[in-house]
Amino acid sequence: MAVDTIDQPAKPAASQDSRFQRYRVRTGMFAWMAHRLSGVALVAYLVVHVWGLRALTDRASFNELIAGYHAPIFKIGEFLLLAAVVYHALNGLRIVLIDFLGWSPNQKRLFWSLGAVAAVLIGVGGYPTIYSLVEYFFLAA
Amino acid sequence: MASRAASTSNAQSWFLHRITGTFLIFMLITHFWVQHYDQQTATISHDVLSTEQIENDVLPGYTPEAEAAVEARFGETAEVTPYDVVMLRLADPVYAVLWKAFNILFLIVALHHGFYGLNNVMSDYIRNPMARKTAKVLSWSLALVLLVVGMYSVLVAGW
């Protein structure tokens, strides 16, 4: 993926003492790892989501399913889902722009600019969920 | 071992992954809007329910707009439950057909993007060729099952 941000010469490879490679995590590597992790999480969510919506064919089980999704743990999950989607979408868009338009912008600045956009979207989009969770846990009479 | 046909197919998949990803951004915005932000038809409300409430069949509440719309469509005595709010959308035949078409397309694109991505990740970490093949077959089988189940749910809903 075209997200390499070399700002220091590569150090000689350290001797590998486990089957896992040790990486130096810099901006590009962080972007790639977070993209991967959020992607796998989103596939897991997609499986649960599509499988759960079998209930759409029956009134009682659909209402039961939706009520269950309003439990605190799922509301927290809903916020995390938003964060994963927004990150994956914006970083994915960055990859597409670079791959298709041959962009070679200042990679780090582009990444952190999109990071700021992501933070705003997550904050605004997640506000109602966070508000209702705070209300549930701390303000409930 | 990489034949010309295989590398062409890989390049096409790589290209397609970017196309489906771009499509998904727009489809997700539409999906989110319908599910969360339309005052009349949002199926997801912001209520948080305790375990006790869920056990006692308490359902999440909806906006006055949604309640009014359900009652206008299904009668004064209609209950305003999550199912009825979805049915409110599907009660309009034009919307229902559009919704079904959109969701089937969305399902196909999301499953392809997700499972192609998952296979990329898996082939990076699974070194044994046999295990890699097995993971590939199993994951795409799961995708196929989800496609069939998902399409069935979308088509049958409200009919």
GROMACS .gro file of N, CA and C in nm, chain A:
model
  423
    1MET      N    1   0.083  -0.119   0.000
    1MET     CA    2   0.000   0.000   0.000
    1MET      C    3   0.088   0.125   0.000
    2ALA      N    4   0.044   0.222  -0.074
    2ALA     CA    5   0.132   0.338  -0.095
    2ALA      C    6   0.124   0.436   0.020
    3VAL      N    7   0.162   0.392   0.135
    3VAL     CA    8   0.151   0.482   0.250
    3VAL      C    9   0.284   0.492   0.324
    4ASP      N   10   0.393   0.459   0.256
    4ASP     CA   11   0.521   0.457   0.325
    4ASP      C   12   0.565   0.600   0.358
    5THR      N   13   0.612   0.619   0.478
    5THR     CA   14   0.657   0.752   0.517
    5THR      C   15   0.796   0.740   0.574
    6ILE      N   16   0.894   0.746   0.487
    6ILE     CA   17   1.031   0.726   0.534
    6ILE      C   18   1.090   0.859   0.578
    7ASP      N   19   1.118   0.871   0.704
    7ASP     CA   20   1.182   0.994   0.750
    7ASP      C   21   1.311   0.963   0.824
    8GLN      N   22   1.348   0.837   0.824
    8GLN     CA   23   1.476   0.801   0.882
    8GLN      C   24   1.527   0.677   0.810
    9PRO      N   25   1.658   0.661   0.799
    9PRO     CA   26   1.708   0.543   0.730
    9PRO      C   27   1.670   0.415   0.806
   10ALA      N   28   1.640   0.310   0.727
   10ALA     CA   29   1.601   0.184   0.790
   10ALA      C   30   1.718   0.127   0.868
   11LYS      N   31   1.689   0.079   0.987
   11LYS     CA   32   1.795   0.016   1.066
   11LYS      C   33   1.813  -0.126   1.017
   12PRO      N   34   1.932  -0.182   1.036
   12PRO     CA   35   1.950  -0.321   0.994
   12PRO      C   36   1.854  -0.413   1.069
   13ALA      N   37   1.804  -0.515   0.997
   13ALA     CA   38   1.705  -0.603   1.058
   13ALA      C   39   1.760  -0.670   1.183
   14ALA      N   40   1.684  -0.661   1.291
   14ALA     CA   41   1.727  -0.725   1.415
   14ALA      C   42   1.709  -0.876   1.402
   15SER      N   43   1.784  -0.950   1.477
   15SER     CA   44   1.768  -1.094   1.470
   15SER      C   45   1.629  -1.129   1.522
   16GLN      N   46   1.564  -1.221   1.450
   16GLN     CA   47   1.426  -1.252   1.484
   16GLN      C   48   1.423  -1.362   1.588
   17ASP      N   49   1.369  -1.327   1.708
   17ASP     CA   50   1.371  -1.428   1.813
   17ASP      C   51   1.236  -1.494   1.835
   18SER      N   52   1.134  -1.455   1.757
   18SER     CA   53   1.009  -1.530   1.764
   18SER      C   54   0.959  -1.545   1.622
   19ARG      N   55   0.847  -1.613   1.605
   19ARG     CA   56   0.797  -1.627   1.469
   19ARG      C   57   0.732  -1.499   1.421
   20PHE      N   58   0.712  -1.404   1.512
   20PHE     CA   59   0.656  -1.277   1.471
   20PHE      C   60   0.765  -1.174   1.446
   21GLN      N   61   0.750  -1.107   1.335
   21GLN     CA   62   0.843  -1.000   1.302
   21GLN      C   63   0.818  -0.882   1.396
   22ARG      N   64   0.926  -0.819   1.442
   22ARG     CA   65   0.909  -0.696   1.519
   22ARG      C   66   0.908  -0.578   1.423
   23TYR      N   67   0.808  -0.493   1.434
   23TYR     CA   68   0.797  -0.381   1.343
   23TYR      C   69   0.820  -0.250   1.418
   24ARG      N   70   0.872  -0.154   1.343
   24ARG     CA   71   0.875  -0.019   1.398
   24ARG      C   72   0.749   0.049   1.349
   25VAL      N   73   0.663   0.085   1.441
   25VAL     CA   74   0.534   0.140   1.402
   25VAL      C   75   0.548   0.290   1.380
   26ARG      N   76   0.539   0.329   1.253
   26ARG     CA   77   0.535   0.472   1.222
   26ARG      C   78   0.399   0.502   1.160
   27THR      N   79   0.380   0.626   1.114
   27THR     CA   80   0.245   0.666   1.070
   27THR      C   81   0.186   0.570   0.967
   28GLY      N   82   0.264   0.538   0.863
   28GLY     CA   83   0.212   0.453   0.756
   28GLY      C   84   0.178   0.315   0.807
   29MET      N   85   0.264   0.262   0.892
   29MET     CA   86   0.241   0.130   0.949
   29MET      C   87   0.118   0.130   1.041
   30PHE      N   88   0.105   0.238   1.117
   30PHE     CA   89  -0.011   0.250   1.205
   30PHE      C   90  -0.140   0.253   1.122
   31ALA      N   91  -0.138   0.334   1.014
   31ALA     CA   92  -0.255   0.345   0.927
   31ALA      C   93  -0.293   0.208   0.872
   32TRP      N   94  -0.192   0.134   0.830
   32TRP     CA   95  -0.216   0.002   0.770
   32TRP      C   96  -0.270  -0.097   0.873
   33MET      N   97  -0.210  -0.098   0.991
   33MET     CA   98  -0.255  -0.192   1.095
   33MET      C   99  -0.398  -0.161   1.139
   34ALA      N  100  -0.426  -0.032   1.158
   34ALA     CA  101  -0.561   0.007   1.202
   34ALA      C  102  -0.663  -0.026   1.094
   35HIS      N  103  -0.623  -0.012   0.967
   35HIS     CA  104  -0.713  -0.044   0.856
   35HIS      C  105  -0.748  -0.192   0.858
   36ARG      N  106  -0.646  -0.273   0.879
   36ARG     CA  107  -0.661  -0.417   0.885
   36ARG      C  108  -0.750  -0.460   1.002
   37LEU      N  109  -0.718  -0.408   1.121
   37LEU     CA  110  -0.795  -0.444   1.241
   37LEU      C  111  -0.941  -0.402   1.227
   38SER      N  112  -0.963  -0.277   1.181
   38SER     CA  113  -1.102  -0.232   1.168
   38SER      C  114  -1.172  -0.313   1.059
   39GLY      N  115  -1.099  -0.349   0.954
   39GLY     CA  116  -1.159  -0.429   0.847
   39GLY      C  117  -1.206  -0.564   0.896
   40VAL      N  118  -1.120  -0.632   0.971
   40VAL     CA  119  -1.158  -0.765   1.024
   40VAL      C  120  -1.277  -0.751   1.120
   41ALA      N  121  -1.274  -0.646   1.204
   41ALA     CA  122  -1.385  -0.623   1.297
   41ALA      C  123  -1.515  -0.599   1.220
   42LEU      N  124  -1.506  -0.525   1.110
   42LEU     CA  125  -1.626  -0.495   1.033
   42LEU      C  126  -1.681  -0.619   0.964
   43VAL      N  127  -1.593  -0.710   0.921
   43VAL     CA  128  -1.642  -0.836   0.862
   43VAL      C  129  -1.716  -0.917   0.970
   44ALA      N  130  -1.659  -0.921   1.091
   44ALA     CA  131  -1.725  -0.993   1.200
   44ALA      C  132  -1.863  -0.932   1.227
   45TYR      N  133  -1.868  -0.798   1.226
   45TYR     CA  134  -1.997  -0.731   1.247
   45TYR      C  135  -2.094  -0.765   1.135
   46LEU      N  136  -2.045  -0.763   1.012
   46LEU     CA  137  -2.131  -0.791   0.895
   46LEU      C  138  -2.196  -0.928   0.907
   47VAL      N  139  -2.118  -1.027   0.951
   47VAL     CA  140  -2.171  -1.163   0.967
   47VAL      C  141  -2.285  -1.163   1.069
   48VAL      N  142  -2.261  -1.102   1.186
   48VAL     CA  143  -2.362  -1.098   1.292
   48VAL      C  144  -2.487  -1.021   1.244
   49HIS      N  145  -2.463  -0.910   1.176
   49HIS     CA  146  -2.570  -0.823   1.130
   49HIS      C  147  -2.661  -0.894   1.031
   50VAL      N  148  -2.602  -0.953   0.926
   50VAL     CA  149  -2.683  -1.019   0.823
   50VAL      C  150  -2.754  -1.140   0.882
   51TRP      N  151  -2.683  -1.216   0.964
   51TRP     CA  152  -2.742  -1.334   1.026
   51TRP      C  153  -2.859  -1.294   1.116
   52GLY      N  154  -2.843  -1.188   1.194
   52GLY     CA  155  -2.947  -1.142   1.286
   52GLY      C  156  -3.072  -1.095   1.212
   53LEU      N  157  -3.052  -1.036   1.095
   53LEU     CA  158  -3.167  -0.979   1.024
   53LEU      C  159  -3.257  -1.083   0.959
   54ARG      N  160  -3.228  -1.213   0.982
   54ARG     CA  161  -3.326  -1.315   0.946
   54ARG      C  162  -3.457  -1.285   1.017
   55ALA      N  163  -3.446  -1.219   1.135
   55ALA     CA  164  -3.564  -1.187   1.216
   55ALA      C  165  -3.659  -1.090   1.147
   56LEU      N  166  -3.614  -1.029   1.039
   56LEU     CA  167  -3.695  -0.931   0.968
   56LEU      C  168  -3.825  -0.992   0.914
   57THR      N  169  -3.830  -1.123   0.905
   57THR     CA  170  -3.949  -1.187   0.849
   57THR      C  171  -4.055  -1.215   0.956
   58ASP      N  172  -4.025  -1.182   1.083
   58ASP     CA  173  -4.120  -1.216   1.189
   58ASP      C  174  -4.127  -1.105   1.294
   59ARG      N  175  -4.248  -1.056   1.321
   59ARG     CA  176  -4.266  -0.942   1.408
   59ARG      C  177  -4.205  -0.961   1.548
   60ALA      N  178  -4.244  -1.070   1.615
   60ALA     CA  179  -4.200  -1.088   1.755
   60ALA      C  180  -4.048  -1.102   1.764
   61SER      N  181  -3.989  -1.183   1.677
   61SER     CA  182  -3.845  -1.202   1.690
   61SER      C  183  -3.767  -1.078   1.647
   62PHE      N  184  -3.824  -1.001   1.554
   62PHE     CA  185  -3.756  -0.877   1.514
   62PHE      C  186  -3.756  -0.778   1.630
   63ASN      N  187  -3.872  -0.762   1.697
   63ASN     CA  188  -3.878  -0.670   1.810
   63ASN      C  189  -3.786  -0.713   1.923
   64GLU      N  190  -3.779  -0.844   1.944
   64GLU     CA  191  -3.690  -0.897   2.048
   64GLU      C  192  -3.543  -0.867   2.015
   65LEU      N  193  -3.509  -0.888   1.887
   65LEU     CA  194  -3.372  -0.861   1.841
   65LEU      C  195  -3.335  -0.715   1.861
   66ILE      N  196  -3.426  -0.625   1.817
   66ILE     CA  197  -3.396  -0.482   1.824
   66ILE      C  198  -3.388  -0.435   1.970
   67ALA      N  199  -3.478  -0.487   2.054
   67ALA     CA  200  -3.472  -0.451   2.197
   67ALA      C  201  -3.337  -0.493   2.255
   68GLY      N  202  -3.292  -0.613   2.219
   68GLY     CA  203  -3.162  -0.663   2.266
   68GLY      C  204  -3.048  -0.572   2.224
   69TYR      N  205  -3.059  -0.516   2.103
   69TYR     CA  206  -2.954  -0.427   2.052
   69TYR      C  207  -2.952  -0.292   2.125
   70HIS      N  208  -3.050  -0.268   2.212
   70HIS     CA  209  -3.050  -0.144   2.290
   70HIS      C  210  -2.993  -0.164   2.431
   71ALA      N  211  -2.939  -0.282   2.456
   71ALA     CA  212  -2.868  -0.305   2.583
   71ALA      C  213  -2.741  -0.220   2.583
   72PRO      N  214  -2.695  -0.178   2.703
   72PRO     CA  215  -2.578  -0.089   2.710
   72PRO      C  216  -2.457  -0.142   2.631
   73ILE      N  217  -2.431  -0.270   2.640
   73ILE     CA  218  -2.313  -0.326   2.574
   73ILE      C  219  -2.320  -0.308   2.423
   74PHE      N  220  -2.443  -0.321   2.366
   74PHE     CA  221  -2.457  -0.302   2.222
   74PHE      C  222  -2.451  -0.155   2.183
   75LYS      N  223  -2.496  -0.068   2.276
   75LYS     CA  224  -2.487   0.076   2.247
   75LYS      C  225  -2.341   0.120   2.246
   76ILE      N  226  -2.261   0.064   2.335
   76ILE     CA  227  -2.117   0.092   2.333
   76ILE      C  228  -2.058   0.037   2.203
   77GLY      N  229  -2.101  -0.084   2.168
   77GLY     CA  230  -2.057  -0.146   2.043
   77GLY      C  231  -2.094  -0.062   1.922
   78GLU      N  232  -2.213   0.000   1.927
   78GLU     CA  233  -2.259   0.085   1.818
   78GLU      C  234  -2.163   0.202   1.797
   79PHE      N  235  -2.117   0.260   1.908
   79PHE     CA  236  -2.022   0.370   1.897
   79PHE      C  237  -1.888   0.321   1.839
   80LEU      N  238  -1.841   0.208   1.888
   80LEU     CA  239  -1.716   0.153   1.835
   80LEU      C  240  -1.729   0.119   1.687
   81LEU      N  241  -1.848   0.071   1.650
   81LEU     CA  242  -1.876   0.040   1.509
   81LEU      C  243  -1.864   0.165   1.424
   82LEU      N  244  -1.922   0.274   1.474
   82LEU     CA  245  -1.913   0.401   1.401
   82LEU      C  246  -1.767   0.441   1.383
   83ALA      N  247  -1.691   0.430   1.492
   83ALA     CA  248  -1.549   0.469   1.485
   83ALA      C  249  -1.476   0.383   1.382
   84ALA      N  250  -1.501   0.251   1.383
   84ALA     CA  251  -1.434   0.161   1.289
   84ALA      C  252  -1.473   0.193   1.145
   85VAL      N  253  -1.603   0.217   1.123
   85VAL     CA  254  -1.651   0.246   0.988
   85VAL      C  255  -1.590   0.376   0.936
   86VAL      N  256  -1.594   0.480   1.019
   86VAL     CA  257  -1.543   0.610   0.975
   86VAL      C  258  -1.394   0.601   0.944
   87TYR      N  259  -1.318   0.537   1.031
   87TYR     CA  260  -1.175   0.524   1.006
   87TYR      C  261  -1.149   0.445   0.878
   88HIS      N  262  -1.215   0.330   0.867
   88HIS     CA  263  -1.191   0.242   0.752
   88HIS      C  264  -1.231   0.311   0.622
   89ALA      N  265  -1.342   0.384   0.625
   89ALA     CA  266  -1.389   0.454   0.506
   89ALA      C  267  -1.292   0.564   0.464
   90LEU      N  268  -1.250   0.646   0.559
   90LEU     CA  269  -1.164   0.760   0.523
   90LEU      C  270  -1.024   0.714   0.485
   91ASN      N  271  -0.971   0.618   0.558
   91ASN     CA  272  -0.838   0.569   0.522
   91ASN      C  273  -0.844   0.495   0.388
   92GLY      N  274  -0.957   0.423   0.365
   92GLY     CA  275  -0.977   0.355   0.238
   92GLY      C  276  -0.983   0.455   0.124
   93LEU      N  277  -1.053   0.565   0.148
   93LEU     CA  278  -1.063   0.670   0.048
   93LEU      C  279  -0.925   0.728   0.017
   94ARG      N  280  -0.845   0.744   0.120
   94ARG     CA  281  -0.708   0.793   0.102
   94ARG      C  282  -0.629   0.697   0.013
   95ILE      N  283  -0.643   0.567   0.039
   95ILE     CA  284  -0.572   0.466  -0.042
   95ILE      C  285  -0.618   0.473  -0.187
   96VAL      N  286  -0.751   0.484  -0.207
   96VAL     CA  287  -0.805   0.489  -0.343
   96VAL      C  288  -0.754   0.613  -0.416
   97LEU      N  289  -0.755   0.728  -0.349
   97LEU     CA  290  -0.709   0.852  -0.412
   97LEU      C  291  -0.563   0.841  -0.453
   98ILE      N  292  -0.483   0.782  -0.365
   98ILE     CA  293  -0.340   0.770  -0.395
   98ILE      C  294  -0.318   0.670  -0.508
   99ASP      N  295  -0.389   0.555  -0.502
   99ASP     CA  296  -0.370   0.452  -0.603
   99ASP      C  297  -0.421   0.495  -0.740
  100PHE      N  298  -0.536   0.562  -0.744
  100PHE     CA  299  -0.599   0.593  -0.873
  100PHE      C  300  -0.554   0.727  -0.930
  101LEU      N  301  -0.533   0.824  -0.845
  101LEU     CA  302  -0.499   0.956  -0.899
  101LEU      C  303  -0.348   0.978  -0.903
  102GLY      N  304  -0.275   0.878  -0.853
  102GLY     CA  305  -0.131   0.894  -0.853
  102GLY      C  306  -0.087   1.009  -0.764
  103TRP      N  307  -0.168   1.038  -0.665
  103TRP     CA  308  -0.132   1.143  -0.570
  103TRP      C  309  -0.003   1.108  -0.500
  104SER      N  310   0.084   1.207  -0.482
  104SER     CA  311   0.194   1.183  -0.391
  104SER      C  312   0.205   1.302  -0.297
  105PRO      N  313   0.099   1.322  -0.219
  105PRO     CA  314   0.100   1.437  -0.129
  105PRO      C  315   0.190   1.410  -0.010
  106ASN      N  316   0.198   1.506   0.076
  106ASN     CA  317   0.267   1.485   0.202
  106ASN      C  318   0.183   1.383   0.281
  107GLN      N  319   0.235   1.260   0.279
  107GLN     CA  320   0.155   1.147   0.330
  107GLN      C  321   0.110   1.166   0.474
  108LYS      N  322   0.203   1.210   0.557
  108LYS     CA  323   0.170   1.222   0.698
  108LYS      C  324   0.065   1.327   0.721
  109ARG      N  325   0.082   1.440   0.649
  109ARG     CA  326  -0.014   1.548   0.670
  109ARG      C  327  -0.152   1.507   0.622
  110LEU      N  328  -0.157   1.436   0.506
  110LEU     CA  329  -0.285   1.388   0.455
  110LEU      C  330  -0.350   1.295   0.557
  111PHE      N  331  -0.270   1.203   0.611
  111PHE     CA  332  -0.325   1.107   0.706
  111PHE      C  333  -0.383   1.176   0.829
  112TRP      N  334  -0.309   1.269   0.884
  112TRP     CA  335  -0.357   1.334   1.007
  112TRP      C  336  -0.470   1.432   0.980
  113SER      N  337  -0.473   1.490   0.856
  113SER     CA  338  -0.588   1.575   0.821
  113SER      C  339  -0.715   1.491   0.816
  114LEU      N  340  -0.705   1.375   0.748
  114LEU     CA  341  -0.822   1.287   0.744
  114LEU      C  342  -0.855   1.236   0.883
  115GLY      N  343  -0.753   1.220   0.967
  115GLY     CA  344  -0.775   1.180   1.106
  115GLY      C  345  -0.860   1.282   1.180
  116ALA      N  346  -0.834   1.412   1.152
  116ALA     CA  347  -0.912   1.518   1.216
  116ALA      C  348  -1.056   1.513   1.167
  117VAL      N  349  -1.075   1.490   1.034
  117VAL     CA  350  -1.210   1.478   0.979
  117VAL      C  351  -1.281   1.360   1.045
  118ALA      N  352  -1.209   1.248   1.059
  118ALA     CA  353  -1.266   1.128   1.121
  118ALA      C  354  -1.309   1.159   1.264
  119ALA      N  355  -1.224   1.231   1.338
  119ALA     CA  356  -1.257   1.261   1.478
  119ALA      C  357  -1.384   1.344   1.487
  120VAL      N  358  -1.400   1.440   1.393
  120VAL     CA  359  -1.522   1.523   1.394
  120VAL      C  360  -1.644   1.437   1.364
  121LEU      N  361  -1.633   1.351   1.259
  121LEU     CA  362  -1.747   1.266   1.222
  121LEU      C  363  -1.785   1.171   1.335
  122ILE      N  364  -1.684   1.115   1.400
  122ILE     CA  365  -1.711   1.022   1.510
  122ILE      C  366  -1.775   1.097   1.627
  123GLY      N  367  -1.723   1.219   1.653
  123GLY     CA  368  -1.777   1.298   1.763
  123GLY      C  369  -1.921   1.339   1.740
  124VAL      N  370  -1.948   1.392   1.620
  124VAL     CA  371  -2.084   1.439   1.589
  124VAL      C  372  -2.179   1.320   1.577
  125GLY      N  373  -2.138   1.219   1.500
  125GLY     CA  374  -2.225   1.103   1.478
  125GLY      C  375  -2.246   1.021   1.605
  126GLY      N  376  -2.146   1.016   1.690
  126GLY     CA  377  -2.155   0.933   1.809
  126GLY      C  378  -2.215   1.005   1.929
  127TYR      N  379  -2.234   1.138   1.915
  127TYR     CA  380  -2.282   1.215   2.029
  127TYR      C  381  -2.413   1.163   2.088
  128PRO      N  382  -2.515   1.135   2.004
  128PRO     CA  383  -2.641   1.086   2.065
  128PRO      C  384  -2.623   0.955   2.142
  129THR      N  385  -2.541   0.867   2.088
  129THR     CA  386  -2.517   0.738   2.155
  129THR      C  387  -2.446   0.759   2.288
  130ILE      N  388  -2.340   0.840   2.284
  130ILE     CA  389  -2.264   0.865   2.406
  130ILE      C  390  -2.352   0.936   2.509
  131TYR      N  391  -2.431   1.033   2.461
  131TYR     CA  392  -2.519   1.108   2.551
  131TYR      C  393  -2.616   1.013   2.621
  132SER      N  394  -2.679   0.923   2.541
  132SER     CA  395  -2.778   0.833   2.603
  132SER      C  396  -2.711   0.733   2.696
  133LEU      N  397  -2.586   0.697   2.666
  133LEU     CA  398  -2.513   0.606   2.756
  133LEU      C  399  -2.480   0.676   2.888
  134VAL      N  400  -2.434   0.802   2.878
  134VAL     CA  401  -2.402   0.878   2.999
  134VAL      C  402  -2.528   0.894   3.084
  135GLU      N  403  -2.638   0.923   3.015
  135GLU     CA  404  -2.766   0.939   3.083
  135GLU      C  405  -2.803   0.809   3.156
  136TYR      N  406  -2.786   0.698   3.086
  136TYR     CA  407  -2.823   0.568   3.142
  136TYR      C  408  -2.739   0.533   3.264
  137PHE      N  409  -2.608   0.556   3.252
  137PHE     CA  410  -2.518   0.511   3.359
  137PHE      C  411  -2.508   0.610   3.475
  138PHE      N  412  -2.514   0.740   3.444
  138PHE     CA  413  -2.482   0.838   3.547
  138PHE      C  414  -2.597   0.929   3.588
  139LEU      N  415  -2.693   0.949   3.496
  139LEU     CA  416  -2.795   1.049   3.526
  139LEU      C  417  -2.931   0.987   3.556
  140ALA      N  418  -2.941   0.853   3.542
  140ALA     CA  419  -3.071   0.788   3.564
  140ALA      C  420  -3.115   0.809   3.708
  141ALA      N  421  -3.239   0.850   3.722
  141ALA     CA  422  -3.291   0.880   3.856
  141ALA      C  423  -3.310   0.750   3.936
   0.00000   0.00000   0.00000
